[in-house]
Amino acid sequence: MARTLAMFTDTSLCIGCRACQVACKQWNELGAEVPEWTGSYQNHSHFTDKTYRLVRFMEDPKPSGDLAWLLMSDVCKHCAEAGCLEACPTGAIYRTDFGTVNINQDVCNGCRYCVSACPFGVVSFNHETGTVRKCTFCNDRIHNGLGPACAKACPTDSIQFGFREELVRKAANRVEALKAMGFKDAQLYGADSKGFLGGLNAFFLLLAKPATYHLPDSPRLPQRNVVVDSLLSIGSALVVGLGALMAFRDRGKGDADA
Amino acid sequence: MLKTPGWEMMIVWYFFLGGIAGGAYFTAAIADNFGGPRDGRVARIGYLLSLPLTGLCGLLLIADLGVPTRFLNMLGVFKFWNPMSIGAWGLGIFGLFSFISSVLSFSTSEQMIGLRRKASLVGSIFGFFLAAYTGVLLSNTALPFWGDSRLMGALFLASGASTGMAAISLLLFLSGAPAGEGWGKLKKADRYSMVFELLVLAIFLALLGSAARPITSGHFAPLFWGGLVGAGLVIPLVLELVGQRVKAIAAVTAVLVLAGGFVLRYVVVMSTQS
Ligand code: SF4
Ligand code: SF4
């Protein structure tokens, strides 16, 4: 396997210009959508089948009573342990040689199991094709020596692209620098490959706790209980089967109880 | 910021009918293998009921995908740890057993009957599977309530048993079977399944606590408490208790249990997605 590629989204640098969101739309030929009122500048409220990069506008109350804008360009996390990939029954969702998670549109059968299995609500169903869509990590670009379109377009380097270990090192330094500047809550999200979901190949630097960005604190692989749940079902089957067996068993007295 | 898959009525019907098919089949297999000569009718109805239901299940799954041939994409892969993947295979294999048992249920040759009995024991495993796996499928998602419920598969299985037995009971009634003929045993087994289902449901809710709120309070609560717990389990059990020997009551309870089984799948699938 080639070295793992990653995207590092440093939200402290984001200015909310949405160049990434637009670049993604252009490069991936994602059609226009009817905008929606979200109460802020953000559009749309969540990922859609035509919005793979989404700049979130969070309004965070400051002690002074003012609101501070927290901006974050959100995207599929390309989890090292990906719920969507585990869920997919057709093998349409696969891991590329760069460690990213991609969906083969020719194989997807539109069952939507992956939609329910992503801890971040990334995968979206496209009603025209009957298949699901999400960020491809610009699979075509990375296999031709280019970075993802969003990272390329970002004017502030809020989105950086590179080999994972190098980016993680960079990100750690950046957190230290921000802390020294007084951003007490600056933290990395998903950078630790020993942390949740085996680490995210699209990881983030946040200026507040994850919940402020509508991110789960410590997401877990949805499939972690499949063995327990199956064993409990087998137990249930044994009890039910035994009950029926007792009811139907002929206790050597013919059909007296019929 | 999670997303729901947008599964609709076809999936609810699939979960419901799959439960009945599996339940009816393993009930038939148990009656066939461990019952007496008078249980033959229960066995045959169970086998013959599971076959069209399995076909219908397949059609529902395929129709839900929009493009029918895409169902084949699921058969190009086998992920044994993935409920959706083994579900597609399991349904197919179960259909095969259901077909074999149905055909052999018309045979009178000793040899064929022996074969049917043996085959149905293996087929039962897939019957149990079909009734339960849809629950495990839901409980291995990232969504609250679904993903929090460790007993969803166990509960669906118990419901598959009670509805499968109720369906056979209803068919016995409709076909004008006399009250003997294994019907009493079937009703006994169904009562037992319902009591067990109530028990599993209680533990299910206790383990979930507040995570069960989508069905225990709010929009879906009246349907859950009234339709499943009340009309689908408690009332049938009471009716069975007071009117054991009355044929019409057996039919009424069967209908109630079936409706309750549908309500269970409906509130579980829809509440989380609304
Ligand atoms: S964020 Fe969701 S869609 Fe992206 S890889 Fe992880 S589980 Fe899959
Ligand atoms: S919708 Fe497509 S990508 Fe998602 S799990 Fe089903 S087959 Fe796989």
Coordinates of C-alpha atoms in Angstrom, one line a residue, chain A residues 23-247:
Chain A
A23 CA -14.1 24.0 -6.1
C24 CA -15.5 20.6 -5.1
K25 CA -18.7 21.3 -6.9
Q26 CA -16.9 22.3 -10.1
W27 CA -14.4 19.6 -10.2
N28 CA -16.8 16.8 -9.3
E29 CA -19.5 18.2 -11.5
L30 CA -22.0 18.3 -8.8
G31 CA -25.2 20.0 -9.9
A32 CA -26.9 23.1 -8.4
E33 CA -29.3 22.7 -5.5
V34 CA -32.1 24.8 -4.1
P35 CA -30.5 26.8 -1.2
E36 CA -32.1 26.5 2.2
W37 CA -32.4 29.0 5.0
T38 CA -30.3 27.7 7.9
G39 CA -30.5 30.7 10.1
S40 CA -27.0 31.7 9.2
Y41 CA -24.7 32.0 6.2
Q42 CA -24.3 28.3 6.0
N43 CA -25.8 26.5 3.1
H44 CA -26.8 23.6 3.1
S45 CA -27.5 22.6 6.7
H46 CA -25.8 19.2 6.1
F47 CA -23.9 17.2 3.4
T48 CA -26.1 16.3 0.4
D49 CA -25.6 14.1 -2.6
K50 CA -24.3 17.3 -4.3
T51 CA -22.4 18.9 -1.5
Y52 CA -19.3 17.0 -0.4
R53 CA -17.5 19.9 1.2
L54 CA -19.5 22.0 3.4
V55 CA -18.4 25.2 5.2
R56 CA -20.2 25.3 8.6
F57 CA -20.9 28.6 10.3
M58 CA -21.2 28.1 14.0
E59 CA -22.2 31.0 16.2
D60 CA -20.5 30.7 19.6
P61 CA -21.6 33.0 22.5
K62 CA -18.7 34.9 24.0
P63 CA -18.5 35.9 27.7
S64 CA -19.2 39.5 26.6
G65 CA -22.5 38.4 25.2
D66 CA -21.4 38.9 21.6
L67 CA -21.3 36.0 19.1
A68 CA -18.1 34.7 17.7
W69 CA -18.0 32.9 14.4
L70 CA -16.5 29.5 14.4
L71 CA -15.9 28.3 10.8
M72 CA -15.2 24.8 9.7
S73 CA -14.9 23.3 6.3
D74 CA -16.4 19.9 6.9
V75 CA -15.9 16.8 4.8
C76 CA -16.0 13.0 4.8
K77 CA -13.4 11.9 7.4
H78 CA -12.1 8.9 5.4
C79 CA -12.0 7.0 8.7
A80 CA -9.4 4.3 9.2
E81 CA -12.2 2.2 10.6
A82 CA -15.1 3.3 8.4
G83 CA -18.7 2.5 9.4
C84 CA -19.8 3.0 5.8
L85 CA -17.3 0.6 4.4
E86 CA -18.1 -2.1 7.0
A87 CA -21.8 -1.7 6.2
C88 CA -21.7 -1.9 2.5
P89 CA -22.9 -5.3 1.3
T90 CA -21.8 -5.0 -2.3
G91 CA -18.2 -3.9 -1.8
A92 CA -19.0 -0.7 -3.6
I93 CA -17.3 1.2 -0.7
Y94 CA -13.7 0.4 -0.7
R95 CA -10.4 1.6 0.6
T96 CA -8.0 3.0 -2.0
D97 CA -4.3 2.3 -2.0
F98 CA -3.8 5.7 -0.4
G99 CA -6.0 4.8 2.6
T100 CA -9.0 6.9 1.5
V101 CA -12.6 5.7 1.4
N102 CA -14.3 5.7 -2.0
I103 CA -17.6 4.6 -3.5
N104 CA -17.7 2.7 -6.8
Q105 CA -20.8 4.1 -8.4
D106 CA -21.1 1.1 -10.8
V107 CA -21.3 -1.3 -7.9
C108 CA -23.5 0.6 -5.4
N109 CA -27.0 -0.8 -5.4
G110 CA -28.6 1.9 -3.4
C111 CA -29.5 -0.1 -0.3
R112 CA -28.5 2.9 1.9
Y113 CA -27.2 0.8 4.7
C114 CA -24.0 2.9 4.6
V115 CA -26.1 6.1 5.2
S116 CA -27.2 4.7 8.6
A117 CA -23.7 3.5 9.4
C118 CA -21.7 6.7 9.1
P119 CA -21.1 8.3 12.6
F120 CA -20.9 11.7 10.9
G121 CA -23.9 11.6 8.6
V122 CA -21.8 12.0 5.5
V123 CA -23.1 9.6 2.9
S124 CA -26.1 10.9 1.0
F125 CA -28.5 9.2 -1.4
N126 CA -28.9 10.5 -4.9
H127 CA -32.5 9.9 -6.1
E128 CA -31.6 10.4 -9.8
T129 CA -29.0 7.6 -9.9
G130 CA -30.3 5.6 -7.0
T131 CA -26.8 5.4 -5.6
V132 CA -25.1 7.0 -2.7
R133 CA -22.5 9.8 -2.9
K134 CA -19.9 11.3 -0.7
C135 CA -16.5 13.0 -0.9
T136 CA -14.1 10.9 -3.1
F137 CA -11.0 12.6 -1.8
C138 CA -10.7 13.6 -5.4
N139 CA -9.8 10.0 -6.3
D140 CA -9.0 11.0 -9.9
R141 CA -6.8 13.8 -8.9
I142 CA -4.8 12.0 -6.2
H143 CA -4.1 9.2 -8.6
N144 CA -2.6 11.7 -11.0
G145 CA -0.3 13.5 -8.6
L146 CA -2.7 16.3 -7.7
G147 CA -4.2 17.2 -4.3
P148 CA -7.9 17.4 -3.8
A149 CA -9.6 20.3 -5.5
C150 CA -10.8 21.8 -2.1
A151 CA -7.2 21.9 -0.7
K152 CA -5.9 23.4 -4.0
A153 CA -8.5 26.2 -3.9
C154 CA -8.3 27.2 -0.3
P155 CA -6.7 30.6 -0.2
T156 CA -5.6 30.5 3.5
D157 CA -4.2 26.9 3.7
S158 CA -7.0 26.0 6.0
I159 CA -7.2 22.8 4.1
Q160 CA -3.8 21.1 3.6
F161 CA -3.1 17.9 1.8
G162 CA -0.2 15.5 2.1
F163 CA 1.1 12.4 3.7
R164 CA -0.6 11.6 6.9
E165 CA 2.4 11.4 9.4
E166 CA 3.8 14.7 8.1
L167 CA 0.4 16.5 8.4
V168 CA -0.2 15.2 11.9
R169 CA 3.2 16.5 13.0
K170 CA 2.4 19.9 11.5
A171 CA -1.0 19.9 13.1
A172 CA 0.5 19.2 16.5
N173 CA 2.9 22.1 16.2
R174 CA 0.0 24.3 15.1
V175 CA -2.0 23.4 18.2
E176 CA 0.9 24.3 20.4
A177 CA 1.3 27.7 18.7
L178 CA -2.4 28.5 19.0
K179 CA -2.4 27.5 22.7
A180 CA 0.5 29.9 23.2
M181 CA -1.5 32.6 21.5
G182 CA -4.3 32.1 24.0
F183 CA -6.6 29.7 22.2
K184 CA -7.1 27.5 25.2
D185 CA -9.5 25.0 23.6
A186 CA -7.5 24.5 20.5
Q187 CA -7.4 20.7 19.8
L188 CA -7.0 18.2 17.1
Y189 CA -9.9 16.0 16.1
G190 CA -9.2 12.6 14.6
A191 CA -5.4 13.0 14.2
D192 CA -4.5 10.3 16.7
S193 CA -4.3 7.0 14.8
K194 CA -4.7 5.2 18.2
G195 CA -7.8 7.3 19.0
F196 CA -11.4 6.8 17.9
L197 CA -12.1 5.0 14.6
G198 CA -8.4 4.3 14.2
G199 CA -7.9 8.0 13.3
L200 CA -9.4 10.0 10.6
N201 CA -7.6 10.5 7.3
A202 CA -9.4 13.9 7.0
F203 CA -8.7 15.3 10.5
F204 CA -9.3 18.7 12.0
L205 CA -8.0 21.4 14.2
L206 CA -10.8 22.8 16.3
L207 CA -10.9 26.0 18.4
A208 CA -13.6 24.7 20.7
K209 CA -14.9 21.3 21.9
P210 CA -16.2 19.0 19.1
A211 CA -19.8 19.3 20.1
T212 CA -19.7 23.0 19.2
Y213 CA -19.0 21.9 15.7
H214 CA -21.7 19.3 15.8
L215 CA -19.1 16.6 15.9
P216 CA -19.5 13.5 18.2
D217 CA -17.0 13.6 21.1
S218 CA -15.8 10.0 20.6
P219 CA -17.6 8.3 17.7
R220 CA -17.4 4.5 17.7
L221 CA -17.6 2.0 15.0
P222 CA -21.3 1.1 14.7
Q223 CA -20.5 -2.5 13.9
R224 CA -18.7 -3.2 17.2
N225 CA -21.7 -5.1 18.6
V226 CA -22.4 -7.5 15.8
V227 CA -21.1 -10.5 17.7
V228 CA -22.9 -9.8 20.9
D229 CA -26.2 -9.0 19.1
S230 CA -25.9 -12.2 17.1
L231 CA -25.2 -14.3 20.1
L232 CA -28.2 -12.8 21.9
S233 CA -30.4 -13.6 18.9
I234 CA -29.1 -17.2 18.9
G235 CA -30.0 -17.4 22.6
S236 CA -33.5 -16.1 21.7
A237 CA -33.8 -18.7 19.0
L238 CA -32.9 -21.5 21.4
V239 CA -35.5 -20.4 23.9
V240 CA -38.2 -20.0 21.3
G241 CA -37.3 -23.3 19.6
L242 CA -37.2 -25.1 22.9
G243 CA -40.6 -23.7 23.8
A244 CA -42.1 -24.9 20.5
L245 CA -40.4 -28.2 20.9
M246 CA -42.0 -28.7 24.4
A247 CA -45.4 -27.8 23.0

